XYZ file of C-alpha atoms in Angstrom:
709
model
C 4.304 63.589 -25.482
C 6.187 61.188 -27.700
C 7.078 64.064 -30.117
C 8.248 66.256 -27.210
C 10.553 63.496 -25.949
C 12.064 62.927 -29.404
C 12.942 66.616 -29.748
C 15.057 66.534 -26.603
C 16.936 63.299 -27.235
C 19.310 62.220 -29.960
C 18.111 59.864 -32.642
C 17.914 56.252 -31.483
C 19.256 53.194 -33.246
C 16.313 51.280 -34.728
C 17.568 48.092 -33.054
C 17.876 49.710 -29.624
C 15.307 48.655 -27.050
C 12.646 51.342 -26.607
C 11.793 51.980 -22.953
C 8.785 54.167 -23.789
C 5.367 53.246 -22.413
C 3.808 53.875 -25.830
C 5.277 52.243 -28.894
C 4.246 52.117 -32.517
C 5.995 49.624 -34.804
C 5.463 49.338 -38.527
C 7.216 47.308 -41.236
C 10.600 48.856 -41.973
C 12.941 48.009 -44.842
C 16.487 47.062 -44.021
C 17.659 49.588 -46.567
C 16.678 52.375 -44.141
C 18.871 50.971 -41.414
C 22.536 50.543 -40.870
C 23.679 47.065 -41.761
C 24.149 44.876 -38.705
C 26.475 41.965 -38.171
C 25.386 38.681 -39.766
C 23.427 36.319 -37.534
C 25.528 33.419 -36.257
C 24.565 30.035 -37.661
C 22.106 28.114 -35.480
C 23.895 25.498 -33.424
C 22.592 22.032 -34.179
C 21.416 19.944 -31.258
C 23.271 16.598 -30.853
C 21.022 13.692 -31.801
C 20.751 10.251 -30.282
C 22.198 7.611 -32.636
C 21.302 9.596 -35.737
C 17.597 9.815 -34.824
C 15.480 12.931 -34.340
C 15.774 12.481 -30.546
C 18.038 15.053 -28.847
C 20.922 13.454 -26.943
C 19.739 15.236 -23.801
C 16.660 12.995 -23.767
C 18.829 10.020 -22.757
C 19.886 11.785 -19.530
C 16.302 12.805 -18.748
C 14.917 9.286 -19.261
C 17.685 7.642 -17.180
C 17.117 10.238 -14.471
C 13.389 9.451 -14.457
C 14.079 5.708 -14.224
C 16.336 6.168 -11.183
C 13.940 8.585 -9.497
C 10.951 6.298 -10.047
C 12.978 3.315 -8.775
C 13.660 5.291 -5.611
C 10.056 6.449 -5.200
C 8.284 3.163 -5.878
C 10.937 1.109 -4.095
C 10.510 3.174 -0.965
C 6.697 3.007 -1.182
C 6.788 -0.775 -1.646
C 8.076 -1.353 1.905
C 6.697 1.755 3.608
C 3.498 0.198 4.981
C 5.315 -2.869 6.344
C 7.879 -0.557 7.904
C 5.103 1.277 9.753
C 3.372 -1.970 10.713
C 6.239 -4.231 11.797
C 9.143 -1.909 12.593
C 7.386 1.073 14.167
C 4.598 -1.212 15.469
C 1.800 1.096 14.397
C -1.619 -0.435 13.930
C -3.058 -1.047 10.477
C -5.274 2.059 10.492
C -2.426 4.395 11.422
C -0.068 2.781 8.903
C -2.612 3.063 6.124
C -3.481 6.667 6.999
C 0.133 7.836 6.996
C 0.832 5.943 3.766
C -2.069 7.573 1.928
C -1.308 10.974 3.437
C 2.170 10.708 1.936
C 0.760 9.591 -1.424
C -1.746 12.449 -1.469
C 0.994 14.963 -0.671
C 3.007 13.647 -3.615
C 0.133 14.429 -5.974
C -0.874 17.792 -4.484
C 2.608 19.351 -4.345
C 3.071 19.411 -8.161
C 1.030 22.639 -8.201
C 3.693 24.287 -6.027
C 6.511 22.712 -8.016
C 5.032 23.864 -11.309
C 4.602 27.433 -10.073
C 8.225 27.590 -8.907
C 9.493 26.049 -12.154
C 7.553 28.308 -14.499
C 7.970 31.431 -12.393
C 11.439 31.591 -10.845
C 13.862 28.659 -11.078
C 12.927 27.076 -14.380
C 12.409 23.348 -14.986
C 16.136 22.496 -15.027
C 16.987 24.065 -11.666
C 13.981 22.702 -9.816
C 14.783 19.204 -11.071
C 18.387 19.313 -9.926
C 18.154 21.509 -6.801
C 14.741 20.968 -5.258
C 13.086 17.860 -6.694
C 15.972 15.487 -6.010
C 16.712 16.811 -2.515
C 13.488 16.256 -0.580
C 11.422 13.253 -1.647
C 8.061 14.172 -0.181
C 8.152 17.807 -1.289
C 10.603 17.202 -4.098
C 8.329 14.821 -5.915
C 6.067 17.819 -6.395
C 8.953 19.501 -8.160
C 9.854 16.480 -10.250
C 6.408 15.310 -11.347
C 5.212 18.444 -13.204
C 8.634 19.410 -14.573
C 10.468 16.363 -15.871
C 7.924 15.388 -18.538
C 7.548 18.968 -19.774
C 11.313 19.544 -19.617
C 11.837 16.534 -21.864
C 9.272 17.887 -24.310
C 11.148 21.212 -24.370
C 14.183 19.456 -25.887
C 12.400 18.890 -29.212
C 12.109 21.423 -31.998
C 8.641 21.954 -33.440
C 9.552 20.125 -36.661
C 10.081 16.986 -34.554
C 6.571 16.916 -33.073
C 6.095 13.243 -34.034
C 9.311 12.265 -32.232
C 8.126 14.253 -29.230
C 4.924 12.198 -29.199
C 6.966 8.975 -29.138
C 9.131 10.462 -26.375
C 6.170 10.515 -23.989
C 5.743 6.767 -24.533
C 9.457 6.205 -23.822
C 9.162 8.473 -20.790
C 6.226 6.465 -19.416
C 8.138 3.281 -20.193
C 11.024 4.434 -17.991
C 8.599 5.140 -15.135
C 7.183 1.632 -15.247
C 10.602 0.017 -15.710
C 11.751 1.686 -12.497
C 8.526 0.678 -10.759
C 8.739 -2.939 -11.952
C 12.337 -3.546 -10.910
C 12.085 -1.740 -7.576
C 8.841 -3.499 -6.618
C 10.621 -6.832 -7.061
C 14.007 -5.976 -5.582
C 13.182 -3.769 -2.587
C 10.913 -6.293 -0.794
C 13.616 -8.920 -1.338
C 16.211 -6.658 0.285
C 13.860 -6.186 3.206
C 12.843 -9.801 3.781
C 15.742 -11.949 2.542
C 18.511 -9.901 4.183
C 18.622 -9.677 7.975
C 19.989 -6.675 9.868
C 20.504 -7.251 13.611
C 18.165 -10.229 13.477
C 15.318 -8.274 11.852
C 14.109 -7.409 8.368
C 16.672 -5.097 6.805
C 14.683 -1.901 6.308
C 17.932 0.070 6.323
C 19.015 -1.656 3.113
C 15.509 -1.489 1.638
C 15.473 2.301 2.073
C 19.198 2.751 1.426
C 19.260 1.332 -2.107
C 16.458 3.649 -3.339
C 18.344 6.501 -1.670
C 21.476 5.636 -3.662
C 19.416 5.518 -6.852
C 18.208 9.043 -6.070
C 21.841 10.191 -5.810
C 22.557 8.453 -9.114
C 19.575 10.259 -10.661
C 21.084 13.585 -9.596
C 24.492 12.690 -11.047
C 23.067 11.501 -14.376
C 20.842 14.545 -14.723
C 23.699 16.934 -13.971
C 25.929 15.225 -16.574
C 23.645 16.376 -19.366
C 23.475 19.976 -18.154
C 25.334 21.502 -21.118
C 23.123 19.706 -23.656
C 19.745 20.832 -22.344
C 17.548 23.451 -23.911
C 16.518 25.503 -20.894
C 13.540 27.773 -21.508
C 13.744 30.749 -19.185
C 11.072 31.119 -16.495
C 8.401 33.581 -17.489
C 7.251 35.096 -14.210
C 4.774 33.941 -11.579
C 2.405 32.271 -13.998
C 0.034 30.882 -11.372
C -0.460 34.325 -9.848
C -0.860 35.941 -13.275
C -3.459 33.400 -14.357
C -5.391 33.741 -11.099
C -5.390 37.543 -11.248
C -6.366 37.530 -14.920
C -9.352 35.236 -14.301
C -10.420 37.187 -11.216
C -10.203 40.534 -13.029
C -12.239 39.166 -15.966
C -14.981 37.967 -13.606
C -15.056 41.221 -11.628
C -14.950 43.366 -14.774
C -17.800 41.403 -16.305
C -19.821 41.832 -13.118
C -19.201 45.607 -13.088
C -20.248 45.901 -16.736
C -23.355 43.764 -16.621
C -25.558 46.530 -18.004
C -27.453 45.690 -21.189
C -26.140 48.887 -22.789
C -22.585 47.576 -22.763
C -21.839 45.343 -25.759
C -21.122 41.689 -25.038
C -17.741 40.146 -25.782
C -16.942 36.923 -27.596
C -15.369 35.183 -24.586
C -15.773 35.883 -20.881
C -11.989 36.168 -20.494
C -11.986 39.024 -23.018
C -13.152 41.204 -20.112
C -9.547 41.048 -18.846
C -8.198 42.745 -21.986
C -8.282 46.210 -20.379
C -5.563 45.262 -17.894
C -3.698 42.213 -19.208
C -1.839 41.727 -22.504
C -3.537 39.862 -25.303
C -1.091 36.957 -25.331
C -1.724 36.228 -21.614
C -5.481 36.300 -22.146
C -5.100 33.894 -25.074
C -2.910 31.579 -22.976
C -5.450 31.576 -20.159
C -8.196 30.785 -22.664
C -6.241 27.760 -23.886
C -5.541 26.726 -20.282
C -9.190 26.917 -19.205
C -10.297 24.950 -22.274
C -8.068 22.049 -21.231
C -8.851 22.333 -17.515
C -12.524 22.038 -18.419
C -11.727 18.688 -20.050
C -9.906 17.624 -16.874
C -13.080 17.776 -14.754
C -14.184 14.147 -15.447
C -10.665 12.648 -15.279
C -10.394 12.001 -11.490
C -12.957 9.218 -11.773
C -10.555 7.199 -13.919
C -7.780 7.533 -11.338
C -10.228 6.522 -8.618
C -10.412 3.123 -10.290
C -6.788 2.795 -11.387
C -5.262 3.531 -7.972
C -7.282 0.819 -6.242
C -4.731 -1.714 -7.440
C -2.789 -0.932 -4.272
C -5.791 -1.043 -1.945
C -9.005 -2.888 -2.829
C -7.429 -5.183 -5.397
C -4.610 -6.054 -2.988
C -7.170 -6.875 -0.311
C -8.945 -9.063 -2.854
C -5.661 -10.833 -3.649
C -5.215 -11.368 0.083
C -8.201 -13.738 0.014
C -6.691 -15.783 -2.830
C -3.932 -18.384 -3.168
C -0.689 -16.878 -4.439
C 0.972 -20.205 -5.251
C 1.278 -20.292 -9.048
C 3.253 -23.531 -9.074
C 6.409 -22.086 -10.624
C 6.296 -18.928 -8.508
C 4.661 -17.706 -5.307
C 3.245 -14.174 -5.122
C 2.400 -12.210 -2.019
C -0.919 -10.333 -2.253
C 0.796 -6.949 -2.533
C 3.224 -8.280 -5.150
C 0.387 -8.800 -7.613
C 0.725 -5.095 -8.408
C 3.955 -5.926 -10.239
C 1.771 -7.076 -13.124
C 0.834 -3.477 -13.871
C 4.305 -2.062 -14.684
C 5.250 -5.324 -16.397
C 2.234 -5.191 -18.687
C 2.809 -1.478 -19.327
C 6.287 -2.310 -20.642
C 4.682 -4.843 -22.994
C 1.649 -2.792 -24.026
C 3.335 0.538 -24.845
C 5.311 -0.788 -27.843
C 2.421 -3.092 -28.767
C -0.037 -0.198 -28.951
C 2.374 2.260 -30.579
C 3.847 -0.070 -33.188
C 0.946 -2.420 -33.933
C -2.532 -1.503 -32.698
C -2.513 2.245 -33.401
C -0.948 1.732 -36.829
C -3.527 -0.892 -37.785
C -6.324 1.443 -36.720
C -4.735 4.252 -38.755
C -4.501 2.043 -41.850
C -8.202 1.309 -41.495
C -8.852 5.019 -41.969
C -10.054 5.640 -38.418
C -9.122 8.977 -36.868
C -8.121 7.665 -33.439
C -7.497 11.018 -31.750
C -6.055 11.517 -28.287
C -9.463 12.172 -26.711
C -10.914 9.052 -28.333
C -8.052 6.967 -26.954
C -8.735 8.326 -23.479
C -12.457 7.520 -23.776
C -11.663 3.931 -24.821
C -9.292 3.709 -21.852
C -12.164 4.636 -19.538
C -14.338 1.893 -21.024
C -11.577 -0.688 -20.505
C -11.276 0.385 -16.855
C -15.046 -0.105 -16.462
C -14.685 -3.656 -17.797
C -11.746 -4.311 -15.453
C -13.856 -3.475 -12.412
C -16.745 -5.547 -13.725
C -14.351 -8.524 -13.881
C -13.098 -7.675 -10.367
C -16.696 -7.809 -9.129
C -17.170 -11.292 -10.650
C -13.954 -12.516 -8.997
C -15.121 -11.094 -5.665
C -18.435 -12.950 -5.969
C -16.526 -16.178 -6.659
C -14.322 -15.565 -3.609
C -17.368 -15.030 -1.412
C -18.661 -18.427 -2.464
C -15.443 -20.082 -1.199
C -14.707 -18.036 1.913
C -14.408 -19.720 5.317
C -17.904 -19.621 6.886
C -18.656 -17.959 10.205
C -21.176 -19.183 12.796
C -24.462 -17.324 12.848
C -26.631 -16.318 15.779
C -27.161 -19.188 18.284
C -24.551 -21.284 16.469
C -20.999 -22.460 17.202
C -18.392 -24.308 15.152
C -16.588 -27.222 16.802
C -13.431 -29.063 15.725
C -12.132 -32.144 17.574
C -8.384 -32.879 17.872
C -7.401 -36.374 19.058
C -3.888 -36.522 20.585
C -4.419 -39.971 22.137
C -2.813 -43.122 20.760
C -6.037 -44.629 19.442
C -9.444 -43.764 18.016
C -11.987 -41.986 20.204
C -15.731 -41.519 19.862
C -17.196 -38.152 20.814
C -20.854 -37.465 21.558
C -22.038 -33.911 22.250
C -25.419 -33.365 23.895
C -27.463 -30.287 24.760
C -29.375 -29.323 27.902
C -32.255 -31.644 26.994
C -29.850 -34.551 26.462
C -30.475 -34.298 22.728
C -27.462 -35.410 20.636
C -25.886 -32.520 18.713
C -22.858 -34.387 17.355
C -21.620 -37.969 17.179
C -18.188 -38.442 15.595
C -15.248 -40.889 15.621
C -11.768 -39.343 15.350
C -8.559 -41.239 14.594
C -5.318 -40.553 16.445
C -3.675 -37.338 15.207
C -6.240 -37.087 12.431
C -5.681 -33.902 10.403
C -9.138 -32.479 9.836
C -9.918 -28.966 8.648
C -13.700 -29.149 8.844
C -15.799 -27.660 11.637
C -19.063 -29.165 12.808
C -21.925 -26.686 13.190
C -23.874 -27.004 16.447
C -27.192 -25.250 17.055
C -27.685 -23.703 20.510
C -30.938 -23.102 22.345
C -29.714 -19.801 23.821
C -26.866 -17.368 23.231
C -24.830 -19.039 26.002
C -25.238 -22.741 26.822
C -23.585 -25.680 28.620
C -22.684 -28.652 26.407
C -22.081 -32.218 27.640
C -19.208 -34.177 26.064
C -19.139 -37.969 26.254
C -15.766 -39.500 25.280
C -15.156 -43.217 24.630
C -11.577 -44.489 24.310
C -10.829 -48.240 24.441
C -12.538 -49.309 27.681
C -12.638 -45.790 29.106
C -15.686 -43.544 29.219
C -15.280 -39.896 30.278
C -17.909 -37.166 30.738
C -17.099 -33.431 30.655
C -19.176 -30.261 30.600
C -18.156 -26.956 28.947
C -19.887 -23.605 28.532
C -19.972 -22.051 25.050
C -21.195 -18.774 23.518
C -22.785 -18.157 20.156
C -20.867 -17.004 17.055
C -17.593 -18.589 18.221
C -15.345 -21.373 16.992
C -14.009 -23.977 19.447
C -11.492 -26.788 19.420
C -11.824 -29.806 21.712
C -8.342 -31.191 22.437
C -8.395 -34.791 23.754
C -5.271 -36.484 25.150
C -4.198 -39.311 27.452
C -3.528 -38.557 31.103
C -1.859 -41.599 32.554
C -4.461 -44.343 32.594
C -7.285 -41.906 32.025
C -8.423 -39.531 29.273
C -8.491 -35.724 29.538
C -9.888 -32.973 27.355
C -9.928 -29.190 27.142
C -12.084 -26.784 25.123
C -10.076 -23.998 23.471
C -11.585 -20.986 21.714
C -10.388 -20.815 18.126
C -9.826 -17.735 15.971
C -12.178 -18.924 13.224
C -11.008 -16.058 10.970
C -8.422 -16.136 8.229
C -5.373 -13.968 8.969
C -5.307 -10.743 6.999
C -2.794 -9.470 4.436
C -1.829 -12.967 3.255
C -0.214 -13.696 6.630
C -0.157 -17.006 8.481
C -1.478 -17.562 12.025
C 0.093 -20.289 14.169
C -0.135 -21.574 17.732
C 1.449 -24.450 19.675
C 0.467 -27.215 22.089
C 3.326 -28.364 24.311
C 2.947 -32.002 25.400
C 6.296 -31.961 27.247
C 6.711 -31.589 31.006
C 8.682 -28.318 30.822
C 7.779 -24.788 29.750
C 9.030 -23.695 26.340
C 9.905 -20.414 24.594
C 9.677 -20.326 20.796
C 11.359 -17.543 18.769
C 9.522 -16.962 15.493
C 10.659 -13.445 14.566
C 12.121 -10.292 16.059
C 9.216 -9.991 18.505
C 9.245 -11.455 21.991
C 9.407 -15.277 22.162
C 6.126 -17.167 22.276
C 5.672 -18.900 25.632
C 3.985 -22.321 25.812
C 3.171 -23.906 29.175
C 4.056 -27.498 30.056
C 1.731 -30.514 30.053
C -0.475 -29.663 27.061
C -0.230 -25.927 27.471
C -1.717 -23.951 24.557
C -0.044 -20.791 23.301
C -1.654 -17.663 21.907
C -1.913 -17.147 18.167
C 1.068 -15.454 16.512
C 0.824 -13.947 13.018
C 3.900 -14.439 10.834
C 4.893 -13.965 7.222
C 4.168 -16.881 4.906
C 7.180 -18.889 3.756
C 9.476 -21.726 4.844
C 10.487 -22.127 8.486
C 13.017 -25.007 8.524
C 14.738 -24.159 11.839
C 12.701 -22.312 14.482
C 14.701 -21.656 17.654
C 13.219 -23.188 20.850
C 14.413 -23.085 24.443
C 13.547 -25.077 27.589
C 15.135 -24.959 31.020
C 17.980 -27.317 30.132
C 17.682 -27.743 26.388
C 17.961 -25.696 23.192
C 16.735 -27.129 19.898
C 15.179 -26.264 16.535
C 11.825 -27.215 15.023
C 11.067 -27.636 11.333
C 7.658 -26.047 10.706
C 7.896 -26.512 6.940
C 6.027 -24.301 4.459
C 3.412 -21.921 5.880
C 0.865 -20.977 3.228
C -1.320 -17.960 2.425
C -4.154 -17.179 4.822
C -3.807 -20.458 6.737
C -4.207 -21.037 10.478
C -1.951 -23.804 11.816
C -1.794 -25.777 15.052
C 1.578 -27.335 15.960
C 1.739 -30.100 18.572
C 5.212 -30.626 20.064
C 5.740 -34.256 21.132
C 8.621 -36.382 22.402
C 8.797 -39.789 20.789
C 11.386 -42.000 22.517
C 13.060 -43.437 19.431
C 12.756 -40.283 17.278
C 13.304 -37.403 19.693
C 11.369 -34.135 19.656
C 8.861 -33.881 16.835
C 6.227 -31.374 15.715
C 2.869 -32.389 14.253
C 1.151 -29.828 12.041
C -2.597 -29.470 11.555
C -4.579 -26.888 9.600
C -7.329 -25.199 11.598
C -8.332 -23.056 8.607
C -7.159 -24.233 5.166
C -5.184 -22.172 2.698
C -6.860 -19.909 0.185
C -8.126 -22.096 -2.659
C -8.922 -19.636 -5.440
C -5.754 -18.926 -7.406
C -4.511 -15.363 -7.563
C -4.191 -15.910 -11.326
C -7.926 -15.132 -11.546
C -6.940 -11.476 -11.176
C -4.917 -11.558 -14.394
C -7.820 -10.524 -16.733
C -8.679 -7.445 -14.687
C -5.001 -6.405 -14.590
C -4.726 -6.825 -18.364
C -7.791 -4.646 -18.905
C -6.827 -1.925 -16.437
C -3.246 -1.758 -17.760
C -4.486 -1.422 -21.334
C -6.763 1.335 -20.050
C -3.826 3.060 -18.375
C -1.706 2.960 -21.537
C -4.499 4.448 -23.641
C -5.487 7.023 -21.024
C -2.363 8.083 -19.148
C 0.289 7.958 -21.890
C -2.054 9.741 -24.278
C -3.004 12.272 -21.622
C 0.635 13.194 -20.985
C 1.230 13.923 -24.657
C -2.128 15.684 -25.078
C -1.481 17.948 -22.079
C 1.883 19.035 -23.447
C 0.721 19.541 -27.017
C -2.254 21.707 -25.985
C -0.523 23.721 -23.264
C 0.526 27.338 -23.827
C 4.314 27.575 -23.807
C 4.388 29.544 -20.546
C 2.141 27.102 -18.657
C 3.224 23.603 -19.622
C 4.386 22.612 -16.140
C 1.254 24.117 -14.565
C -0.919 22.035 -16.869
C 1.151 18.912 -16.152
C 0.643 19.575 -12.433
C -3.094 19.973 -12.985
C -3.045 16.586 -14.717
C -1.397 15.046 -11.658
C -3.841 16.897 -9.412
C -6.649 14.859 -10.957
C -4.919 11.779 -9.494
C -5.099 13.284 -6.003
C -8.800 14.071 -6.436
C -9.387 10.509 -7.632
C -7.889 9.157 -4.395
C -10.231 11.389 -2.414
C -13.182 9.862 -4.285
C -12.059 6.380 -3.204
C -11.814 7.490 0.422
C -15.324 8.975 0.340
C -16.908 5.885 -1.222
C -15.040 3.501 1.077
C -16.048 5.442 4.192
C -19.688 6.200 3.441
C -21.036 3.731 0.848
C -21.534 0.806 3.250
C -21.562 -1.622 0.318
C -20.138 -5.119 0.177
C -16.965 -5.302 -1.895
C -18.404 -6.704 -5.125
C -21.182 -4.093 -5.087
C -18.604 -1.350 -4.567
C -16.698 -2.563 -7.631
C -19.917 -2.430 -9.653
C -20.600 1.092 -8.350
C -17.187 2.349 -9.496
C -17.627 0.690 -12.878
C -21.001 2.349 -13.420
C -19.779 5.745 -12.228
C -16.861 5.695 -14.659
C -19.158 4.625 -17.489
C -21.364 7.677 -16.864
C -18.280 9.915 -16.661
C -16.986 8.400 -19.917
C -20.194 9.397 -21.700
C -19.886 12.952 -20.354
C -16.214 13.120 -21.359
C -17.036 11.862 -24.853
C -19.584 14.643 -25.349
C -17.085 17.224 -24.076
C -14.374 15.842 -26.333
C -16.676 15.902 -29.355
C -16.981 19.685 -29.114
C -13.326 20.261 -28.247
C -11.233 21.692 -31.094
C -7.552 20.708 -30.656
C -5.017 23.495 -31.094
C -2.147 23.108 -33.539
C 1.337 23.786 -32.215
C 1.672 26.947 -34.332
C -1.623 28.211 -32.928
C -0.476 27.688 -29.376
C 2.754 29.628 -29.838
C 1.310 32.266 -32.162
C 0.696 34.909 -29.507
C 4.142 34.536 -28.017
C 5.877 34.503 -31.365
C 4.227 37.763 -32.444
C 5.997 39.674 -29.721
C 9.467 38.791 -31.019
C 10.952 40.432 -34.104
C 11.634 37.886 -36.843
C 14.317 38.690 -39.393
C 13.453 37.016 -42.677
C 15.380 37.857 -45.797
C 15.685 41.654 -46.216
C 12.680 42.560 -44.022
C 12.207 42.932 -40.288
C 8.606 42.094 -39.394
C 7.451 43.835 -36.222
C 3.939 43.614 -34.809
C 2.069 46.885 -34.593
C 1.479 47.237 -30.860
C -0.300 50.079 -29.043
C -0.244 50.466 -25.291
C -1.502 53.347 -23.184
C 1.040 55.513 -21.403
């Protein structure tokens, strides 16, 4: 048929594209062809300060910094926005927060497919990824790292490897700065009398606009590889056809093939089959990776909850429990140059082949050690935690608001003494006395002695509760009241406070944007109100005919305070502060070793993994493979949710469980990595390169290619 067609058509130029379904190319000398115009000289790519880095890399890195500032800055205040502005409960706030985070790590698959198939990495970064944060982050995450790698020529592979470290550095620089600044914009600036969430979200929004502007400025400098079709669909169809074809030809008479994907050769071109082979080899290595992310991402959940039970006062600086996460990006900025310029070079000089897979395995081991340290810290915290009354027990604290010392005797139903204690006037005591009950609910008899007065009172109590006996003068007599106490430290590093009003008029106290706290007259006791820790030098108070301010001083982490408002004739209105539950004693600095270990693990695992994924990816599937890498993060978060919901373990035991699980996974990954043969860059691009004519010297080398009509 080919001969018949040639007889009816004029001779074709050898350089003209052949539209025939069957083609046969063989080496042809240039002497047999008409001379063509000389090839234009290859345009050199502008370099950054005389280095091997393309100038376009500067725009990509700055864009990534701004985008990460926006993303992490917004996430830093998102939970508090749900909790305190929208007034959602903690469960709803946490669920929506993690649903958003999961979406950000699942959408890269969609973003990668669009980038590699239709728009290309440049267009999806500038048109889609920077427009819609929740969906757009799926466009940005798989594309920006690979797009930066595309700017390097193959002869600059070493510079490309260093680029991934610089790229990861920009991510953590944006995270570090935004995690510090955005909470300050929220808490230190007031908008309409409330925390300024508008400014806290607005600044990251402006940084996103700046990211778009910076990225667009470098448009003319970028190398923009053209999209190569719907790669995800092609890969899926190729794998499915290979499986079905193998199943149809399962007879023993049919010869076996070297690789199971070779069964797709009847329908799909050889270069696609080779690319899918390379892809599946790497995806197989990705199977154990989610376990590492399951540990790493607990910095924002379990480790923050652990920090919540610790004292954030470092002397020179005070950290909130959720601010401890700032250590991670800070240490990443320190460790990346330290590892690249010092540690890796020393290991290389010692003659050790410290390959990418070996670095990742060592990173897993360091993460195991980090969680072992976290378990030890948790055990130490449990030894210092505020105790709770057990079955048929109560805790009792006595507060003396009289002018002199009182003696308190507490007796049970059988007149047996349970407690005998002398309390000075306005004595600040944080200890609770443990009283043993005969039944779950019991009447207790209180005998009070004050000067020449003797008063008897009876109160009913229930097991597993904390109580406070408030004693005060009532004219010539002595009065008391038994108030149920919270007995539990406030969560999330907050402070719990309540007031006793000794004045003869009702009072309203404004602590925050919520409704004022009402305190009744004549020793009225308010409800507990949870507030942010910090200094409260001028709290607004109102009575019927008077407006004044109270200085509550510094409110510390996890402390429960009682404030007694009094009126001293020669000193005016005063407030006396007592601690019902003391501040957290264990310093938050005890978390520093586990953060050092887990950050070193992240540098060895994540930075190396980014470079490894790019270097081993077929040229048509780099963004897809980057998205698959990010997909392992999403799966890791699912593992945390499953363990947290169904393990039923105490916290330190859960840390040990994660450490052991990752250790087992590390052993499996090491065995898999031992048998993995890394592909060289020329091997990865070999199939694609063979399809393109290469003019070298006086010869045109064309691959002999046969396809059926």
